[in-house]
Amino acid sequence: MKKSNMFTGKVVWITGASSGIGEALVYEFAEGGAGLIISSNDLEGLERVKKNCGSLSGMITCAPFDLSDTSEIEKLVEIQIGKSGKIDYLLNIGGISQRSKIDETPLWLDRKIFEINYFGTIALTKAVLPYMISKKSGHILATSSISGRFGFPLRSAYSASKQALHGFFETLYLENKANNIKTSVIIPGRVRTNISFHALNSEGREHGKMDEGLAKGLAPEKAAKIIIRGIIKDKREILVGGSELILLYIRRIWPWLFFRIGDRIKSM
């Protein structure tokens, strides 16, 4: 890996770091000279990512935890702050998707998806935020989705959990402008990750296959570079994807057209 000094001296915490966009972001920030805390519920995957960073692996700390269980999150943050002294960037990348119709989805599954995507994300954010406020500096990012801006078939709880993040993080920004805390919401369209493999069906089991739309999506490495550019430019919304992003504009400008074509769009 080729080093630069773009993030030298910065401490970056990334969830969902053992695969996909999160993994690709680890490599980008490591190349930029950052110290990294990397998290997911897959310790073996985290160790693999750390090892892949070669000579830069000494700057990386693995801090595994499960977004569905945040009971020890404040203690975890306290430990990591004790080691690093600060958190400059928090990237909430981890989450889970869904592949089930509303009438076939039990309420416990809706709650599980919200527990991971929404409550897991805001729990870590709330634990880190006081440290950033005390430093009067920090940048917190959350990962939404293109379907975090509109409904989409087989994604009811997923779409709702991602839409909830927009309200939370827009409020976070407005309340903390005076504290110099920046926020960004990442809005991916089709990115070629394993998110559809791990998406939950109506029984709470993994979907287990790659969606056609995702298979044709951006490589995670390309997505990570787009996100890094968005961070550097202090964008509050970072769009990541290809031609499917036009749906965001169609939904906003011509909602009647979106509802006419929405149920015929290939899976994303």
mmCIF file of C-alpha atoms in Angstrom:
data_model
loop_
_atom_site.group_PDB
_atom_site.id
_atom_site.type_symbol
_atom_site.label_atom_id
_atom_site.label_comp_id
_atom_site.label_asym_id
_atom_site.label_seq_id
_atom_site.Cartn_x
_atom_site.Cartn_y
_atom_site.Cartn_z
ATOM 1 C CA MET A 1 0.000 0.000 0.000
ATOM 2 C CA LYS A 2 1.182 3.480 -0.815
ATOM 3 C CA LYS A 3 1.071 5.921 2.053
ATOM 4 C CA SER A 4 -0.036 9.541 1.926
ATOM 5 C CA ASN A 5 -0.517 11.966 4.786
ATOM 6 C CA MET A 6 -4.149 12.886 4.153
ATOM 7 C CA PHE A 7 -5.352 11.436 7.478
ATOM 8 C CA THR A 8 -2.100 11.320 9.426
ATOM 9 C CA GLY A 9 -2.768 11.903 13.106
ATOM 10 C CA LYS A 10 -6.466 11.149 12.751
ATOM 11 C CA VAL A 11 -8.298 8.314 14.480
ATOM 12 C CA VAL A 12 -11.047 6.645 12.462
ATOM 13 C CA TRP A 13 -13.599 4.126 13.754
ATOM 14 C CA ILE A 14 -15.333 2.000 11.098
ATOM 15 C CA THR A 15 -18.113 -0.513 11.733
ATOM 16 C CA GLY A 16 -18.950 -3.217 9.216
ATOM 17 C CA ALA A 17 -15.212 -3.315 8.582
ATOM 18 C CA SER A 18 -14.800 -7.032 7.889
ATOM 19 C CA SER A 19 -16.267 -6.950 4.356
ATOM 20 C CA GLY A 20 -17.701 -4.835 1.555
ATOM 21 C CA ILE A 21 -17.608 -1.055 1.716
ATOM 22 C CA GLY A 22 -16.361 -1.072 5.313
ATOM 23 C CA GLU A 23 -13.369 -3.227 4.415
ATOM 24 C CA ALA A 24 -12.545 -1.064 1.394
ATOM 25 C CA LEU A 25 -12.690 2.054 3.580
ATOM 26 C CA VAL A 26 -10.217 0.516 6.026
ATOM 27 C CA TYR A 27 -7.652 0.218 3.227
ATOM 28 C CA GLU A 28 -8.290 3.786 2.026
ATOM 29 C CA PHE A 29 -7.870 5.317 5.479
ATOM 30 C CA ALA A 30 -4.843 3.156 6.269
ATOM 31 C CA GLU A 31 -3.162 4.373 3.081
ATOM 32 C CA GLY A 32 -4.005 7.905 4.187
ATOM 33 C CA GLY A 33 -2.075 7.466 7.410
ATOM 34 C CA ALA A 34 -4.977 7.188 9.849
ATOM 35 C CA GLY A 35 -5.059 5.192 13.036
ATOM 36 C CA LEU A 36 -8.001 2.818 12.804
ATOM 37 C CA ILE A 37 -10.468 1.091 15.084
ATOM 38 C CA ILE A 38 -12.311 -1.544 13.081
ATOM 39 C CA SER A 39 -15.470 -3.310 14.208
ATOM 40 C CA SER A 40 -17.966 -5.960 13.145
ATOM 41 C CA ASN A 41 -19.346 -9.151 14.656
ATOM 42 C CA ASP A 42 -16.738 -11.178 12.712
ATOM 43 C CA LEU A 43 -13.413 -11.148 14.578
ATOM 44 C CA GLU A 44 -11.794 -13.512 12.085
ATOM 45 C CA GLY A 45 -12.780 -11.193 9.242
ATOM 46 C CA LEU A 46 -11.414 -8.174 11.098
ATOM 47 C CA GLU A 47 -8.099 -9.914 11.696
ATOM 48 C CA ARG A 48 -7.926 -10.770 7.982
ATOM 49 C CA VAL A 49 -8.522 -7.144 7.010
ATOM 50 C CA LYS A 50 -5.888 -5.971 9.480
ATOM 51 C CA LYS A 51 -3.377 -8.489 8.107
ATOM 52 C CA ASN A 52 -4.128 -7.325 4.552
ATOM 53 C CA CYS A 53 -2.865 -3.874 5.516
ATOM 54 C CA GLY A 54 0.658 -5.275 5.752
ATOM 55 C CA SER A 55 3.136 -2.806 7.174
ATOM 56 C CA LEU A 56 0.258 -0.487 8.117
ATOM 57 C CA SER A 57 -1.434 -3.074 10.341
ATOM 58 C CA GLY A 58 0.243 -1.655 13.429
ATOM 59 C CA MET A 59 -2.070 1.349 13.175
ATOM 60 C CA ILE A 60 -5.183 -0.839 13.393
ATOM 61 C CA THR A 61 -7.092 -2.033 16.456
ATOM 62 C CA CYS A 62 -9.793 -4.704 16.146
ATOM 63 C CA ALA A 63 -12.793 -3.980 18.381
ATOM 64 C CA PRO A 64 -15.457 -6.576 17.567
ATOM 65 C CA PHE A 65 -19.046 -6.139 18.717
ATOM 66 C CA ASP A 66 -22.532 -6.993 17.505
ATOM 67 C CA LEU A 67 -24.790 -4.091 16.492
ATOM 68 C CA SER A 68 -27.786 -6.054 17.763
ATOM 69 C CA ASP A 69 -26.391 -5.972 21.331
ATOM 70 C CA THR A 70 -25.293 -2.530 22.495
ATOM 71 C CA SER A 71 -25.423 -3.239 26.237
ATOM 72 C CA GLU A 72 -21.648 -2.823 26.560
ATOM 73 C CA ILE A 73 -21.208 -0.075 23.962
ATOM 74 C CA GLU A 74 -20.333 2.732 26.391
ATOM 75 C CA LYS A 75 -17.680 0.579 28.034
ATOM 76 C CA LEU A 76 -16.243 -0.333 24.620
ATOM 77 C CA VAL A 77 -16.048 3.338 23.607
ATOM 78 C CA GLU A 78 -14.418 4.251 26.910
ATOM 79 C CA ILE A 79 -11.761 1.586 26.352
ATOM 80 C CA GLN A 80 -11.035 2.714 22.793
ATOM 81 C CA ILE A 81 -10.897 6.388 23.770
ATOM 82 C CA GLY A 82 -8.497 5.415 26.550
ATOM 83 C CA LYS A 83 -6.208 3.794 23.983
ATOM 84 C CA SER A 84 -6.439 6.359 21.178
ATOM 85 C CA GLY A 85 -7.210 9.552 23.100
ATOM 86 C CA LYS A 86 -9.850 10.645 20.590
ATOM 87 C CA ILE A 87 -12.086 9.725 17.678
ATOM 88 C CA ASP A 88 -11.906 12.074 14.697
ATOM 89 C CA TYR A 89 -14.167 10.133 12.324
ATOM 90 C CA LEU A 90 -16.876 7.614 13.110
ATOM 91 C CA LEU A 91 -18.139 5.704 10.070
ATOM 92 C CA ASN A 92 -21.252 3.652 10.814
ATOM 93 C CA ILE A 93 -21.109 1.228 7.879
ATOM 94 C CA GLY A 94 -22.438 -1.982 9.448
ATOM 95 C CA GLY A 95 -26.028 -3.087 8.934
ATOM 96 C CA ILE A 96 -28.344 -5.731 7.530
ATOM 97 C CA SER A 97 -30.845 -5.888 4.672
ATOM 98 C CA GLN A 98 -34.127 -7.684 4.069
ATOM 99 C CA ARG A 99 -35.897 -9.758 1.409
ATOM 100 C CA SER A 100 -39.493 -10.322 2.556
ATOM 101 C CA LYS A 101 -42.990 -8.968 1.904
ATOM 102 C CA ILE A 102 -44.697 -6.963 4.634
ATOM 103 C CA ASP A 103 -47.500 -9.463 5.203
ATOM 104 C CA GLU A 104 -44.974 -12.284 5.538
ATOM 105 C CA THR A 105 -42.605 -10.452 7.906
ATOM 106 C CA PRO A 106 -43.206 -11.109 11.630
ATOM 107 C CA LEU A 107 -42.935 -8.108 13.927
ATOM 108 C CA TRP A 108 -39.936 -9.560 15.750
ATOM 109 C CA LEU A 109 -38.017 -9.418 12.466
ATOM 110 C CA ASP A 110 -38.911 -5.739 11.931
ATOM 111 C CA ARG A 111 -37.578 -5.088 15.427
ATOM 112 C CA LYS A 112 -34.382 -7.027 14.756
ATOM 113 C CA ILE A 113 -33.639 -5.054 11.601
ATOM 114 C CA PHE A 114 -34.260 -1.772 13.436
ATOM 115 C CA GLU A 115 -32.117 -2.937 16.354
ATOM 116 C CA ILE A 116 -29.148 -3.429 14.032
ATOM 117 C CA ASN A 117 -29.565 -0.655 11.466
ATOM 118 C CA TYR A 118 -30.989 2.128 13.617
ATOM 119 C CA PHE A 119 -30.479 1.510 17.328
ATOM 120 C CA GLY A 120 -27.050 -0.078 16.882
ATOM 121 C CA THR A 121 -25.889 2.898 14.837
ATOM 122 C CA ILE A 122 -27.243 5.591 17.130
ATOM 123 C CA ALA A 123 -26.018 3.782 20.261
ATOM 124 C CA LEU A 124 -22.413 3.943 19.073
ATOM 125 C CA THR A 125 -22.927 7.505 17.881
ATOM 126 C CA LYS A 126 -24.366 8.625 21.227
ATOM 127 C CA ALA A 127 -21.470 6.994 23.065
ATOM 128 C CA VAL A 128 -18.826 8.706 20.903
ATOM 129 C CA LEU A 129 -20.533 12.112 20.589
ATOM 130 C CA PRO A 130 -19.694 13.503 24.078
ATOM 131 C CA TYR A 131 -15.967 12.978 23.419
ATOM 132 C CA MET A 132 -16.235 14.834 20.114
ATOM 133 C CA ILE A 133 -18.171 17.665 21.773
ATOM 134 C CA SER A 134 -15.479 17.968 24.437
ATOM 135 C CA LYS A 135 -12.889 18.316 21.660
ATOM 136 C CA LYS A 136 -15.132 20.629 19.585
ATOM 137 C CA SER A 137 -14.257 18.500 16.591
ATOM 138 C CA GLY A 138 -15.418 15.379 14.786
ATOM 139 C CA HIS A 139 -17.189 13.915 11.786
ATOM 140 C CA ILE A 140 -19.844 11.203 12.114
ATOM 141 C CA LEU A 141 -21.183 9.289 9.131
ATOM 142 C CA ALA A 142 -24.098 6.877 8.839
ATOM 143 C CA THR A 143 -24.906 4.521 6.006
ATOM 144 C CA SER A 144 -28.404 4.813 4.600
ATOM 145 C CA SER A 145 -29.404 3.464 1.195
ATOM 146 C CA ILE A 146 -31.101 4.603 -1.964
ATOM 147 C CA SER A 147 -34.163 2.887 -0.463
ATOM 148 C CA GLY A 148 -33.642 5.052 2.615
ATOM 149 C CA ARG A 149 -35.179 7.808 0.492
ATOM 150 C CA PHE A 150 -38.165 5.840 -0.813
ATOM 151 C CA GLY A 151 -39.968 2.556 -0.279
ATOM 152 C CA PHE A 152 -38.944 -0.509 -2.275
ATOM 153 C CA PRO A 153 -40.471 -3.991 -2.583
ATOM 154 C CA LEU A 154 -39.247 -6.602 -0.075
ATOM 155 C CA ARG A 155 -37.424 -3.919 1.951
ATOM 156 C CA SER A 156 -40.134 -2.532 4.291
ATOM 157 C CA ALA A 157 -38.211 -2.681 7.601
ATOM 158 C CA TYR A 158 -34.860 -2.064 5.925
ATOM 159 C CA SER A 159 -36.168 1.022 4.098
ATOM 160 C CA ALA A 160 -37.857 2.337 7.244
ATOM 161 C CA SER A 161 -34.749 1.823 9.398
ATOM 162 C CA LYS A 162 -32.607 3.675 6.886
ATOM 163 C CA GLN A 163 -35.107 6.520 6.517
ATOM 164 C CA ALA A 164 -35.045 6.915 10.301
ATOM 165 C CA LEU A 165 -31.295 7.522 10.178
ATOM 166 C CA HIS A 166 -31.803 10.602 7.986
ATOM 167 C CA GLY A 167 -33.971 12.261 10.619
ATOM 168 C CA PHE A 168 -31.560 11.410 13.412
ATOM 169 C CA PHE A 169 -28.383 12.571 11.689
ATOM 170 C CA GLU A 170 -29.888 15.746 10.246
ATOM 171 C CA THR A 171 -30.954 16.636 13.786
ATOM 172 C CA LEU A 172 -27.504 15.715 15.110
ATOM 173 C CA TYR A 173 -25.937 18.141 12.654
ATOM 174 C CA LEU A 174 -28.318 20.999 13.484
ATOM 175 C CA GLU A 175 -27.830 20.564 17.225
ATOM 176 C CA ASN A 176 -24.041 20.425 16.994
ATOM 177 C CA LYS A 177 -23.021 22.979 14.388
ATOM 178 C CA ALA A 178 -21.800 25.171 17.248
ATOM 179 C CA ASN A 179 -19.679 22.259 18.485
ATOM 180 C CA ASN A 180 -17.998 21.899 15.086
ATOM 181 C CA ILE A 181 -19.372 18.360 14.690
ATOM 182 C CA LYS A 182 -19.924 17.397 11.063
ATOM 183 C CA THR A 183 -22.324 14.709 9.916
ATOM 184 C CA SER A 184 -22.777 12.913 6.610
ATOM 185 C CA VAL A 185 -25.231 10.288 5.409
ATOM 186 C CA ILE A 186 -23.886 7.834 2.845
ATOM 187 C CA ILE A 187 -26.529 6.808 0.284
ATOM 188 C CA PRO A 188 -25.409 3.746 -1.689
ATOM 189 C CA GLY A 189 -27.279 2.440 -4.675
ATOM 190 C CA ARG A 190 -25.968 -0.734 -6.238
ATOM 191 C CA VAL A 191 -22.606 -1.719 -4.776
ATOM 192 C CA ARG A 192 -21.227 -5.210 -5.327
ATOM 193 C CA THR A 193 -21.102 -6.462 -1.737
ATOM 194 C CA ASN A 194 -22.481 -9.473 0.118
ATOM 195 C CA ILE A 195 -25.377 -7.489 1.603
ATOM 196 C CA SER A 196 -27.985 -9.523 -0.288
ATOM 197 C CA PHE A 197 -26.365 -12.814 0.818
ATOM 198 C CA HIS A 198 -26.857 -11.844 4.457
ATOM 199 C CA ALA A 199 -30.249 -10.145 3.997
ATOM 200 C CA LEU A 200 -32.965 -11.711 6.145
ATOM 201 C CA ASN A 201 -35.982 -13.491 4.670
ATOM 202 C CA SER A 202 -39.399 -13.825 6.342
ATOM 203 C CA GLU A 203 -38.074 -16.575 8.614
ATOM 204 C CA GLY A 204 -35.074 -14.538 9.715
ATOM 205 C CA ARG A 205 -32.708 -16.688 7.658
ATOM 206 C CA GLU A 206 -30.113 -15.404 5.222
ATOM 207 C CA HIS A 207 -31.258 -14.768 1.650
ATOM 208 C CA GLY A 208 -28.087 -16.536 0.530
ATOM 209 C CA LYS A 209 -27.641 -15.201 -2.990
ATOM 210 C CA MET A 210 -26.452 -12.169 -4.904
ATOM 211 C CA ASP A 211 -29.197 -9.953 -6.330
ATOM 212 C CA GLU A 212 -29.006 -9.336 -10.067
ATOM 213 C CA GLY A 213 -28.822 -5.577 -9.631
ATOM 214 C CA LEU A 214 -26.062 -5.726 -7.023
ATOM 215 C CA ALA A 215 -24.007 -8.087 -9.176
ATOM 216 C CA LYS A 216 -23.774 -5.282 -11.745
ATOM 217 C CA GLY A 217 -23.033 -2.583 -9.176
ATOM 218 C CA LEU A 218 -19.944 -0.577 -8.282
ATOM 219 C CA ALA A 219 -16.965 -2.366 -6.797
ATOM 220 C CA PRO A 220 -16.603 -1.644 -3.050
ATOM 221 C CA GLU A 221 -13.180 -0.119 -3.756
ATOM 222 C CA LYS A 222 -14.761 2.450 -6.067
ATOM 223 C CA ALA A 223 -17.500 3.143 -3.517
ATOM 224 C CA ALA A 224 -14.888 3.757 -0.820
ATOM 225 C CA LYS A 225 -13.053 6.297 -2.965
ATOM 226 C CA ILE A 226 -16.336 8.174 -3.603
ATOM 227 C CA ILE A 227 -17.025 8.238 0.131
ATOM 228 C CA ILE A 228 -13.534 9.532 0.926
ATOM 229 C CA ARG A 229 -14.010 12.355 -1.603
ATOM 230 C CA GLY A 230 -17.335 13.185 0.017
ATOM 231 C CA ILE A 231 -15.714 13.327 3.444
ATOM 232 C CA ILE A 232 -12.979 15.647 2.213
ATOM 233 C CA LYS A 233 -15.632 17.936 0.674
ATOM 234 C CA ASP A 234 -17.769 17.850 3.853
ATOM 235 C CA LYS A 235 -20.796 16.640 1.927
ATOM 236 C CA ARG A 236 -23.821 16.024 4.138
ATOM 237 C CA GLU A 237 -25.155 13.449 1.691
ATOM 238 C CA ILE A 238 -22.741 11.229 -0.222
ATOM 239 C CA LEU A 239 -24.334 9.458 -3.186
ATOM 240 C CA VAL A 240 -22.646 6.206 -4.202
ATOM 241 C CA GLY A 241 -23.726 4.292 -7.270
ATOM 242 C CA GLY A 242 -24.494 4.460 -10.979
ATOM 243 C CA SER A 243 -27.516 5.150 -13.129
ATOM 244 C CA GLU A 244 -29.893 3.855 -10.443
ATOM 245 C CA LEU A 245 -29.305 7.078 -8.490
ATOM 246 C CA ILE A 246 -31.602 8.841 -10.946
ATOM 247 C CA LEU A 247 -34.457 7.272 -8.987
ATOM 248 C CA LEU A 248 -33.731 9.729 -6.184
ATOM 249 C CA TYR A 249 -34.474 12.633 -8.517
ATOM 250 C CA ILE A 250 -37.482 10.950 -10.097
ATOM 251 C CA ARG A 251 -38.997 10.325 -6.649
ATOM 252 C CA ARG A 252 -38.429 13.951 -5.631
ATOM 253 C CA ILE A 253 -39.484 15.687 -8.840
ATOM 254 C CA TRP A 254 -41.975 13.271 -10.420
ATOM 255 C CA PRO A 255 -43.340 11.079 -7.621
ATOM 256 C CA TRP A 256 -46.168 9.837 -9.855
ATOM 257 C CA LEU A 257 -43.577 8.410 -12.260
ATOM 258 C CA PHE A 258 -41.664 6.714 -9.459
ATOM 259 C CA PHE A 259 -44.790 4.924 -8.222
ATOM 260 C CA ARG A 260 -45.598 3.858 -11.762
ATOM 261 C CA ILE A 261 -42.205 2.207 -12.310
ATOM 262 C CA GLY A 262 -41.073 1.371 -8.763
ATOM 263 C CA ASP A 263 -42.421 -2.155 -8.592
ATOM 264 C CA ARG A 264 -40.876 -3.053 -11.951
ATOM 265 C CA ILE A 265 -37.302 -2.041 -11.144
ATOM 266 C CA LYS A 266 -34.802 -4.870 -10.891
ATOM 267 C CA SER A 267 -33.608 -5.495 -7.355
ATOM 268 C CA MET A 268 -30.922 -3.196 -5.925
#
